[in-house]
Amino acid sequence: MAPRSSAPAAAPKRKASSSDKHSDSTRAKKPKTVASRPKHQKVDQDEENAAADSDASGFSDSGDGGAGLNQVHPSRVQNGKAFGNPPEKTQTSREAHAKQKQLAQERKAAKPLADELHRTKKLWEQLRRKSHVPKEERKKLVDELYSIITGRIKDFVLKHDAVRAVQTAIKYSTPAQRKQIAKELQGTYAQLAESRYAKFLIGKLLVQNDTEIRDIIVPEFYGKVRKLINHPEASWIMDDIYRGAATKDQKAYMLREWYGPEFALFKPDKGEEVTADLGKILSDEPSKRSTVLRYLFDMTNNLIQKKMTGFTMLHDAMLQYFLNLKPESEELKEFVETVKEDENGDLLKNLAFTKSGARLVCLLLAHGSAKDRKQIIKTYKDTFQLMCGDPNAHMIILAAYDVIDDTVLTSKTVFPEILGKDEEKELENIVFLANDLNARITVCYLFEGQSKSLFPASHAYDLELLGEIHEIRKKTSKKDADVRRKELVAAISQPLIAAVAASANDLVSTSFGCQFVADVLLATTGDKTAALKAVASTAADDPSPVQSEDADPLYPAPPHISLTPHGGKMYKSLIAGGKFDKAAGAIKRIDPPLNFADILYPVIKEHIVKWATGPSSFTVLGLLEAPDFSSKKELLKTLKSEKKTLEAAATAETSSKVEKTEVKKAKSKGKGSGSDKVKSGGNQGSKLLLEKLKA
């Protein structure tokens, strides 16, 4: 038989006529053969006969793309010869999966440290269930875990399943063990920071505030800040280290790398001052100004474009850049546009919650045009309630009060959010505003200004920033500051007065709440009758301390408001009807007057002697001194009839904690001055009332 020539695998088919189609339908189908073979492949006799039959009929299975019944699977052909038996489909799906699982376990077992990794996982499974493991057993497990990982920490920390065991070991470690791990990992922290799982190990080591460990870890990021701040994993852990662990000098080293490559390569000599103040650096080397500013802008802008705007280090760098720009320069305009054009306002919102970021936004508001201010303040829509309670972000609200001339815009944008948009939520929010250390400033600042009672020593930085803003607004704002404040007070008055009327008991239960109530009633505008009556009603009932056998010692009942120093001070301020004016040296009464003395007296009249001899005796003294008190004669008559009780209180030893504290403060103020006006014994208010009776 003549040898059969091999046809191309993709030979074109001729177009069949209608008669051909008919014959195709009636012709019996032939077994299909291999469409094409390699040139030198030997063919079995059966395959050759089948091919001859196919050729004789004038049709080839290769044209139909079929495969011969006797075809050998390509994977079972080696060097042109078939080997092995054809596969038999005898395995079930479950058996196949079991076999795959077994193969996977065998591959894992063949890896280095396989047994050790397996044991560490078992230990971690036990240790992570803290409440289920007794202390002694946990100590044994930790000791075993340390015996496995010691000397091989680097092999474990880069494995996502083993690094959890190392973190657990650090959690239960002694200071010496933590230092041992920190030293063993020295030189790898930048690499660990880039790992999705191992980066948390760095945080575990730093969380204990060990200075030796900190000084091992932080310097390993020097020279790598630009690279790591752009890394999706390393950027966050590095910023956490910068914000929460690094010292002032370490922060300076890291921030300086934002100013150019030379600051990453060259470090100041030992003993030389390390500063990240860009103004000081540029004053020493003014020739580098344009280069440094361009490098700094490119670095910050790169992160802004990537939407990586939550880093404290970025906010510090942006503030340094802004502070060193010249007014009206193209660089300044470009920077402001970059900040404003950030989509969704994520940049401005993130800036608000860091110290440098909040200062930057405040300065942008102070320097900006009316259009810039409007755009910035509207970016914080739906964020003001969160901002008012933040240690940094609340300053942006104060800056808006002080520099935005459009008070209608400010009141409609800010007040509905911080107070609440429905009545129930409004009361809850105002109680929170009154008692939160930061949130109260965003409301009471309109009434008290920069008073020390509103800005304690912990908020000294707030006063510095406000002073800076007030200097800038002299050139950038047109409206008088006092007019702006009065317009804002008028806009916020009604909801605050209504809240005092509805929630007086909740508000006067704390010292901050009492201060808030006094500010609202003395500084707002509108009808305050209902609010004054509600505040007076909180003074009802017998002020004597009540001792009940059924009282819970863990949750004692709140004392009567007259027994608290903040309650008596609030009543005294409202009775006086104004605040003390240092310039005039007297109380400056508001107009129209509150006439609170006439509202309070009927409520406390029944127990007036107990008030006069108790911690709030100065409230009764205030009634006698109030110029608009209509029942002065009646009160004097009552006090004269109880003169012996007043004398006993005036000469008795101070028993209440409130009076003891006031006496100590008075003594310390008069110490060394030769003052003998303050005496340690007796109720001071009762003594002054007796003097009033003599007059």
XYZ file of C-alpha atoms in Angstrom:
695
model
C 0.000 0.000 0.000
C 1.307 3.392 -0.922
C 2.085 5.632 2.022
C -0.570 8.259 2.867
C 0.512 11.825 2.689
C -0.377 13.883 5.717
C -2.824 16.729 5.005
C -2.613 20.132 6.754
C -4.548 20.323 10.019
C -6.655 23.306 8.890
C -7.388 22.267 5.268
C -10.214 24.341 3.698
C -13.508 22.575 3.061
C -15.288 22.729 -0.303
C -18.780 24.164 -0.430
C -21.292 21.349 -0.537
C -24.152 21.374 -3.043
C -27.734 20.484 -2.214
C -27.202 16.955 -3.520
C -24.125 16.554 -1.371
C -26.098 17.610 1.655
C -28.703 14.979 0.877
C -26.080 12.275 0.480
C -24.427 13.381 3.755
C -27.632 12.834 5.624
C -28.055 9.281 4.319
C -24.396 8.219 4.438
C -23.324 6.215 7.468
C -20.862 8.022 9.727
C -17.288 6.721 9.666
C -14.982 6.470 12.653
C -12.988 9.658 13.069
C -9.214 9.647 12.785
C -6.429 11.902 13.871
C -6.517 15.064 11.739
C -2.773 15.512 11.533
C 0.389 13.916 12.852
C 4.039 14.828 13.065
C 5.933 13.916 9.904
C 7.985 11.023 11.306
C 5.379 9.557 13.680
C 4.770 5.785 13.143
C 1.148 4.809 12.650
C -0.507 1.593 13.895
C -2.009 -0.725 11.278
C -5.585 -0.222 12.500
C -5.244 3.569 12.268
C -3.819 3.262 8.716
C -6.733 1.072 7.567
C -9.199 3.503 9.029
C -7.455 6.366 7.219
C -7.613 4.435 3.924
C -11.358 3.902 4.320
C -11.779 7.585 4.992
C -9.809 8.527 1.866
C -11.790 6.094 -0.263
C -15.073 7.744 0.677
C -13.785 11.161 -0.287
C -14.279 12.704 3.174
C -11.849 13.316 5.998
C -12.696 13.598 9.670
C -10.022 16.270 9.930
C -12.321 18.627 8.128
C -15.016 18.096 10.769
C -12.510 18.533 13.585
C -13.261 15.132 15.087
C -10.958 12.751 16.943
C -10.444 9.114 16.192
C -11.823 6.457 18.487
C -8.386 4.892 18.794
C -6.576 8.206 19.268
C -3.989 8.337 22.052
C -4.234 11.380 24.377
C -1.246 13.701 23.738
C -0.310 13.674 27.418
C 0.197 9.896 27.218
C 2.611 10.000 24.255
C 6.350 10.211 24.788
C 8.869 10.171 21.926
C 6.086 9.159 19.544
C 5.069 6.082 21.602
C 2.024 5.598 23.756
C 2.670 4.433 27.302
C 0.628 3.381 30.299
C -2.972 2.316 30.512
C -5.800 4.685 29.600
C -7.192 6.542 32.677
C -10.111 4.924 34.353
C -12.789 7.135 35.857
C -13.087 5.328 39.133
C -12.395 8.225 41.630
C -15.296 10.052 43.224
C -15.208 13.818 43.827
C -14.669 13.264 47.557
C -11.715 10.965 46.948
C -10.182 13.481 44.521
C -10.473 16.279 47.091
C -9.003 14.071 49.808
C -6.075 13.273 47.564
C -5.535 16.977 46.789
C -5.618 17.780 50.499
C -3.092 15.045 51.213
C -0.771 16.389 48.507
C -1.044 19.900 49.940
C -0.168 18.641 53.412
C 2.796 16.733 52.020
C 4.057 19.894 50.286
C 3.733 21.866 53.526
C 5.530 19.143 55.459
C 8.404 19.299 53.008
C 8.958 23.028 53.665
C 11.566 24.304 56.155
C 10.384 24.623 59.790
C 7.193 22.714 58.966
C 6.970 20.976 62.341
C 7.792 24.169 64.232
C 5.181 26.160 62.303
C 2.573 23.512 62.999
C 3.321 23.579 66.723
C 3.302 27.404 66.934
C -0.139 27.460 65.337
C -1.417 24.983 67.912
C 0.013 27.104 70.716
C -1.521 30.252 69.236
C -4.929 28.569 69.011
C -4.767 27.910 72.753
C -3.303 31.251 73.809
C -5.713 33.437 71.852
C -8.608 32.123 73.960
C -7.481 34.088 76.981
C -10.487 33.394 79.224
C -10.195 29.618 78.678
C -6.539 29.276 79.690
C -5.468 29.495 83.374
C -2.574 31.801 84.137
C -0.104 29.036 85.024
C -0.924 27.044 81.901
C -0.592 30.183 79.776
C 2.871 30.805 81.188
C 3.960 27.291 80.198
C 2.527 27.733 76.693
C 4.322 31.073 76.265
C 7.602 29.583 77.455
C 7.235 26.753 74.937
C 6.412 29.235 72.191
C 9.537 31.257 73.000
C 11.664 28.128 72.974
C 10.514 27.507 69.382
C 10.839 31.016 67.931
C 13.968 32.248 69.721
C 16.791 32.630 67.252
C 14.475 32.114 64.286
C 12.133 35.109 64.573
C 12.946 36.342 61.061
C 11.837 33.012 59.603
C 8.470 33.279 61.346
C 7.479 36.933 60.996
C 7.291 36.981 57.204
C 4.817 34.079 57.140
C 1.246 35.338 57.421
C 0.087 32.396 59.549
C 3.124 32.264 61.851
C 3.410 36.009 62.542
C 0.206 35.856 64.612
C 1.897 33.444 66.989
C 4.845 35.843 67.360
C 2.430 38.704 68.109
C 0.804 36.583 70.802
C 4.227 35.843 72.263
C 4.920 39.590 72.453
C 1.528 40.183 74.069
C 2.374 37.904 76.998
C 6.106 38.602 77.049
C 8.248 40.144 79.749
C 10.144 43.403 79.009
C 13.363 41.398 78.595
C 11.740 39.043 76.086
C 10.346 41.965 74.076
C 13.763 43.562 73.881
C 15.263 40.251 72.801
C 12.757 40.006 69.924
C 13.283 43.662 68.964
C 17.053 43.169 68.776
C 16.718 39.943 66.807
C 14.576 41.718 64.205
C 16.950 44.682 63.951
C 17.624 45.555 60.341
C 14.328 44.187 59.002
C 11.728 46.699 60.225
C 11.397 48.554 56.912
C 10.794 45.185 55.234
C 8.306 44.154 57.915
C 6.419 47.418 57.449
C 5.825 46.509 53.801
C 4.306 43.157 54.749
C 0.546 42.938 54.940
C 0.659 40.978 58.198
C 4.084 41.539 59.746
C 3.535 45.321 59.990
C 1.268 44.748 63.005
C 4.177 43.155 64.822
C 5.924 46.563 64.858
C 2.898 48.084 66.561
C 2.892 45.300 69.166
C 6.513 46.050 70.022
C 5.938 49.806 70.316
C 2.674 49.754 72.221
C 4.423 49.323 75.590
C 6.330 52.634 75.183
C 9.716 51.063 75.822
C 12.316 53.711 74.945
C 15.037 51.188 74.099
C 12.790 49.320 71.654
C 11.602 52.622 70.172
C 15.174 53.743 69.557
C 15.898 50.439 67.809
C 12.889 50.607 65.484
C 12.383 54.276 64.547
C 15.878 54.992 63.109
C 15.428 52.129 60.636
C 12.933 54.298 58.742
C 15.442 57.120 58.239
C 16.321 57.576 54.593
C 13.295 55.544 53.455
C 10.440 57.941 54.183
C 9.716 58.878 50.551
C 9.579 55.230 49.503
C 7.530 53.979 52.455
C 5.009 56.844 52.561
C 3.923 55.818 49.057
C 3.691 52.121 49.921
C 0.103 50.877 50.471
C 1.024 48.866 53.576
C 4.099 50.558 55.033
C 2.677 54.093 54.855
C 0.145 53.553 57.640
C 2.439 51.866 60.138
C 5.153 54.455 59.505
C 2.686 57.287 60.089
C 1.471 55.586 63.279
C 5.069 55.460 64.492
C 5.581 59.120 63.565
C 2.409 60.222 65.323
C 2.420 58.049 68.420
C 5.880 56.699 69.194
C 8.621 58.928 67.774
C 10.278 61.596 69.891
C 10.471 65.237 68.799
C 13.940 64.739 67.270
C 12.910 61.500 65.556
C 9.913 63.265 64.033
C 12.200 66.006 62.806
C 14.514 63.494 61.111
C 11.560 61.890 59.323
C 9.863 65.124 58.293
C 13.089 66.625 56.932
C 13.135 63.936 54.246
C 10.135 65.659 52.647
C 12.404 68.611 51.818
C 14.727 66.809 49.394
C 17.062 63.826 48.861
C 19.980 65.507 50.575
C 18.026 65.604 53.868
C 17.592 61.835 53.623
C 21.263 61.193 52.855
C 22.954 63.621 55.241
C 22.162 63.817 58.928
C 23.157 66.611 61.322
C 26.262 66.007 63.383
C 25.999 64.777 66.942
C 25.135 67.621 69.281
C 23.782 69.743 66.439
C 20.175 70.848 66.770
C 17.746 68.849 64.645
C 14.825 70.898 63.347
C 12.045 70.281 60.865
C 11.052 73.967 60.875
C 11.313 74.762 57.178
C 11.421 78.503 57.820
C 14.555 78.118 59.920
C 16.184 75.797 57.365
C 15.509 78.218 54.494
C 16.715 81.218 56.481
C 20.053 79.444 56.967
C 20.271 78.405 53.295
C 18.017 80.718 51.205
C 19.511 79.471 47.920
C 17.692 76.149 48.393
C 14.243 77.729 48.681
C 12.848 77.009 45.208
C 14.304 73.483 45.070
C 13.036 72.497 48.513
C 9.553 73.960 47.990
C 9.143 72.263 44.608
C 10.256 68.890 46.011
C 7.942 69.296 49.003
C 4.967 70.262 46.834
C 5.536 67.336 44.463
C 5.667 64.900 47.366
C 2.493 66.201 49.003
C 0.619 66.544 45.723
C 1.534 62.978 44.783
C -0.186 61.647 47.909
C -3.197 63.923 47.398
C -3.679 62.616 43.864
C -3.469 59.041 45.172
C -6.172 59.852 47.772
C -3.731 58.989 50.585
C -4.583 62.070 52.656
C -4.973 60.727 56.195
C -1.326 60.881 57.277
C -0.272 63.159 60.122
C 3.152 63.422 58.489
C 1.529 64.722 55.296
C -0.412 67.350 57.257
C 2.755 68.515 59.028
C 4.547 68.776 55.677
C 1.646 70.725 54.110
C 1.615 73.193 56.993
C 5.375 73.764 56.662
C 4.923 74.387 52.937
C 2.062 76.855 53.459
C 3.849 78.815 56.189
C 6.813 79.449 53.874
C 4.868 80.676 50.838
C 4.836 84.342 49.979
C 1.448 86.120 50.032
C -0.198 86.520 46.619
C 2.444 84.259 45.023
C 1.654 81.769 42.259
C 2.835 78.979 44.539
C 0.235 79.955 47.131
C -2.573 80.088 44.551
C -1.548 76.684 43.191
C -1.496 75.184 46.689
C -4.932 76.582 47.617
C -6.437 75.252 44.391
C -4.906 71.841 45.055
C -6.561 71.715 48.475
C -9.928 72.970 47.246
C -10.131 70.750 44.170
C -9.777 67.469 46.059
C -12.793 65.335 45.139
C -15.307 64.612 47.933
C -13.353 66.912 50.270
C -11.481 63.975 51.831
C -8.309 66.033 52.183
C -9.974 68.875 54.110
C -11.878 66.430 56.311
C -8.725 64.509 57.183
C -6.810 67.740 57.842
C -9.383 68.794 60.428
C -8.514 66.016 62.872
C -4.784 66.608 63.321
C -3.097 69.526 65.049
C -1.153 70.746 62.010
C -4.031 70.025 59.647
C -6.561 71.983 61.729
C -4.166 74.922 61.934
C -3.668 74.820 58.165
C -7.437 74.911 57.517
C -7.875 77.775 60.018
C -5.166 79.773 58.224
C -6.721 79.010 54.838
C -10.026 80.375 56.153
C -8.329 83.458 57.592
C -6.336 84.254 54.432
C -8.956 83.147 51.895
C -11.465 85.161 49.919
C -15.199 84.999 50.637
C -15.557 82.419 47.863
C -12.732 80.271 49.269
C -14.225 80.380 52.760
C -17.651 79.383 51.499
C -16.253 76.416 49.586
C -14.135 75.239 52.525
C -16.890 75.497 55.116
C -19.416 73.686 52.903
C -16.954 70.818 52.478
C -17.518 69.930 56.138
C -21.242 69.359 55.718
C -22.337 66.322 57.768
C -19.016 66.449 59.676
C -19.504 69.365 62.110
C -21.014 67.284 64.904
C -17.963 65.022 64.885
C -15.650 68.029 64.641
C -17.069 69.927 67.601
C -15.984 67.211 70.057
C -12.506 66.718 68.567
C -9.454 68.288 70.301
C -8.266 69.787 66.995
C -11.232 70.035 64.625
C -13.302 72.268 66.934
C -10.850 75.084 66.160
C -12.059 75.200 62.540
C -15.572 76.003 63.802
C -14.184 78.838 65.964
C -12.203 80.154 62.986
C -15.381 80.130 60.893
C -17.141 82.187 63.600
C -14.294 84.718 63.601
C -13.510 85.241 59.900
C -16.600 84.484 57.773
C -18.491 87.749 57.312
C -21.608 86.000 55.979
C -23.109 85.014 59.333
C -26.233 83.644 57.618
C -24.016 81.133 55.790
C -22.260 80.172 59.027
C -25.445 79.786 61.054
C -27.253 77.751 58.372
C -24.240 75.517 57.735
C -22.902 74.909 61.251
C -25.697 75.319 63.814
C -28.252 72.789 62.452
C -25.614 70.047 62.559
C -24.077 70.653 65.968
C -27.466 71.241 67.615
C -29.448 68.579 65.741
C -32.116 68.747 63.070
C -35.068 67.325 65.061
C -36.336 68.195 68.529
C -35.411 64.938 70.296
C -31.952 64.847 68.785
C -31.504 68.543 69.524
C -31.928 68.088 73.287
C -29.532 65.145 73.331
C -26.927 67.060 71.312
C -27.156 70.198 73.459
C -26.660 68.196 76.682
C -23.569 66.682 75.033
C -22.370 70.124 73.883
C -22.742 71.503 77.379
C -20.692 68.769 79.071
C -17.969 67.833 76.579
C -14.608 69.522 77.203
C -14.143 70.480 73.526
C -17.707 70.659 72.208
C -18.775 73.195 74.841
C -16.201 75.642 73.449
C -17.936 75.683 70.039
C -21.075 77.119 71.686
C -19.888 79.022 74.753
C -17.138 80.800 72.768
C -19.859 83.034 71.300
C -20.850 84.058 74.859
C -17.579 84.075 76.799
C -14.909 84.772 74.198
C -11.386 83.819 75.281
C -12.128 83.458 79.012
C -9.910 81.246 81.163
C -12.909 79.305 82.410
C -13.608 78.211 78.837
C -9.981 77.674 77.799
C -8.117 75.902 80.634
C -4.363 75.332 80.577
C -4.840 72.207 78.445
C -6.235 74.438 75.663
C -3.530 77.085 75.675
C -2.710 76.260 72.045
C -6.287 77.207 71.093
C -5.734 80.720 72.394
C -2.448 81.022 70.477
C -4.123 80.011 67.231
C -7.065 82.359 67.829
C -4.624 85.226 68.372
C -2.950 84.397 65.041
C -6.337 84.287 63.278
C -7.443 87.605 64.773
C -4.308 89.319 63.480
C -4.903 88.006 59.950
C -8.613 88.920 59.869
C -7.766 92.595 60.387
C -6.683 92.599 56.735
C -9.026 90.012 55.238
C -12.430 90.527 56.968
C -14.671 93.542 56.548
C -17.306 93.067 59.263
C -16.735 94.263 62.835
C -15.955 91.349 65.148
C -18.538 92.379 67.785
C -21.294 92.737 65.166
C -20.433 89.306 63.742
C -20.608 87.719 67.194
C -23.988 89.309 68.045
C -25.498 88.104 64.765
C -24.342 84.559 65.462
C -25.666 84.686 69.043
C -29.057 85.824 67.774
C -29.140 82.900 65.323
C -28.372 80.262 67.968
C -30.337 81.725 70.902
C -33.794 80.207 70.442
C -32.824 76.492 70.327
C -30.500 76.910 73.316
C -33.113 78.666 75.453
C -35.652 75.972 74.546
C -33.159 73.253 75.502
C -32.562 74.813 78.933
C -36.312 74.970 79.517
C -36.767 71.313 78.499
C -33.661 69.735 80.075
C -32.795 71.932 83.046
C -32.345 69.005 85.472
C -29.907 67.210 83.171
C -27.896 70.344 82.483
C -27.476 71.566 86.090
C -26.290 68.149 87.284
C -22.693 68.924 86.221
C -20.355 71.870 86.649
C -19.978 72.348 82.885
C -23.755 72.188 82.521
C -24.255 74.909 85.146
C -21.747 77.137 83.385
C -23.537 76.497 80.091
C -26.947 77.395 81.589
C -25.586 80.628 83.063
C -24.011 81.598 79.719
C -27.190 80.891 77.771
C -29.472 82.823 80.132
C -27.098 85.784 80.450
C -25.942 86.133 76.830
C -28.706 84.992 74.472
C -31.627 87.029 73.169
C -35.318 86.156 73.320
C -37.989 85.197 75.844
C -36.309 83.336 78.722
C -39.233 83.097 81.166
C -39.819 79.359 80.770
C -36.106 78.591 80.977
C -35.667 80.679 84.155
C -38.602 78.924 85.840
C -37.220 75.518 84.853
C -33.807 76.357 86.331
C -35.388 77.684 89.540
C -37.417 74.471 89.901
C -34.194 72.460 90.168
C -33.631 74.113 93.582
C -36.856 72.710 95.067
C -37.058 70.219 97.952
C -35.189 69.996 101.231
C -31.456 70.640 100.757
C -30.467 68.560 103.773
C -28.395 65.466 102.907
C -30.638 62.375 102.883
C -29.249 59.079 104.156
C -31.374 56.096 103.215
C -30.798 52.502 104.290
C -31.955 51.314 100.870
C -29.443 53.473 99.008
C -26.953 51.651 96.819
C -23.383 52.545 97.941
C -22.082 51.999 94.399
C -24.702 54.274 92.844
C -25.603 56.930 95.429
C -28.371 59.402 94.719
C -27.146 62.773 93.409
C -26.886 65.470 96.093
C -29.207 68.434 96.205
C -27.955 71.185 93.924
C -27.438 73.571 96.863
C -24.812 71.160 98.227
C -22.675 71.453 95.077
C -20.285 74.346 94.441
C -21.282 74.686 90.779
C -24.990 74.911 91.639
C -24.542 77.733 94.141
C -22.254 79.616 91.745
C -24.796 79.365 88.911
C -27.658 80.686 91.082
C -25.500 83.525 92.342
C -24.593 84.560 88.761
C -28.226 84.479 87.612
C -29.362 86.460 90.663
C -26.669 89.080 89.967
C -28.051 89.322 86.421
C -24.711 89.818 84.660
C -20.989 89.155 84.589
C -18.203 90.930 86.377
C -16.582 93.621 84.265
C -12.903 94.010 85.161
C -12.645 97.439 83.573
C -15.610 98.829 85.525
C -14.884 96.797 88.673
C -18.549 95.831 89.034
C -21.243 93.501 87.744
C -22.463 94.534 84.302
C -26.174 93.670 84.292
C -27.840 92.631 81.066
C -30.778 94.396 79.469
C -33.584 93.424 79.841
C -32.860 92.160 83.398
C -33.566 88.544 84.330
C -35.204 89.242 87.722
C -34.193 85.725 88.702
C -34.246 86.552 92.437
C -38.040 86.889 92.403
C -38.366 83.600 90.472
C -36.023 81.596 92.749
C -37.121 82.883 96.178
C -40.628 81.329 96.199
C -39.064 77.945 95.343
C -36.517 77.949 98.208
C -38.474 80.069 100.679
C -39.527 77.099 102.799
C -35.898 75.978 103.315
C -34.193 79.390 103.170
C -32.453 78.980 106.558
C -30.842 75.716 105.453
C -29.631 77.482 102.321
C -28.268 80.343 104.467
C -26.307 77.961 106.693
C -25.248 75.475 104.005
C -22.656 75.392 101.200
C -24.790 77.725 99.019
C -25.124 80.457 101.637
C -23.745 82.980 99.119
C -26.908 82.434 97.052
C -28.978 83.885 99.912
C -26.466 86.718 100.255
C -26.938 87.377 96.533
C -30.704 87.700 97.056
C -30.162 90.437 99.612
C -27.722 92.266 97.334
C -29.868 92.003 94.170
C -31.286 95.467 93.278
C -34.459 94.013 91.739
C -35.363 91.593 94.571
C -38.874 92.482 95.781
C -38.984 90.302 98.932
C -35.870 91.661 100.617
C -37.675 92.797 103.796
C -39.405 89.439 104.199
C -36.084 87.606 103.828
C -34.349 89.856 106.373
C -37.152 89.244 108.854
C -36.852 85.485 108.455
C -33.072 85.573 108.891
C -33.314 87.764 112.010
C -35.683 85.286 113.593
C -33.056 82.571 112.993
C -30.081 84.647 114.092
C -28.868 82.038 116.593
C -28.852 79.374 113.867
C -26.765 81.680 111.658
C -24.339 82.376 114.512
C -23.941 78.652 115.185
C -23.149 78.028 111.518
C -20.751 80.975 111.413
C -18.733 79.722 114.382
C -18.929 75.963 113.748
C -16.031 74.039 112.234
C -16.266 73.634 108.463
C -17.738 70.208 107.811
C -18.517 70.032 104.124
C -15.868 69.250 101.548
C -16.964 72.249 99.512
C -16.344 74.696 102.338
C -13.019 73.070 103.259
C -11.825 73.444 99.688
C -12.895 77.098 99.534
C -11.138 77.843 102.815
C -7.895 76.202 101.609
C -7.982 78.211 98.389
C -8.608 81.432 100.264
C -5.768 80.677 102.679
C -3.336 79.943 99.874
C -4.208 83.211 98.141
C -3.652 85.189 101.338
C -0.480 83.281 102.270
C 2.444 85.568 102.920
C 0.382 88.731 102.506
C -0.478 89.193 106.153
C -4.173 88.837 105.406
C -6.281 87.759 108.380
C -9.679 88.183 106.762
C -10.055 84.497 105.978
C -10.511 82.211 108.951
C -10.587 78.457 108.857
C -13.728 77.939 110.959
C -17.386 78.583 110.220
C -19.579 79.244 107.217
C -18.284 82.359 105.463
C -21.654 83.128 103.822
C -23.415 82.946 107.191
C -20.894 85.407 108.639
C -21.576 87.900 105.864
C -25.334 87.475 106.307
C -24.974 88.326 110.010
C -23.155 91.508 109.031
C -26.066 92.364 106.719
C -28.477 91.900 109.629
C -26.462 94.283 111.802
C -26.491 96.940 109.086
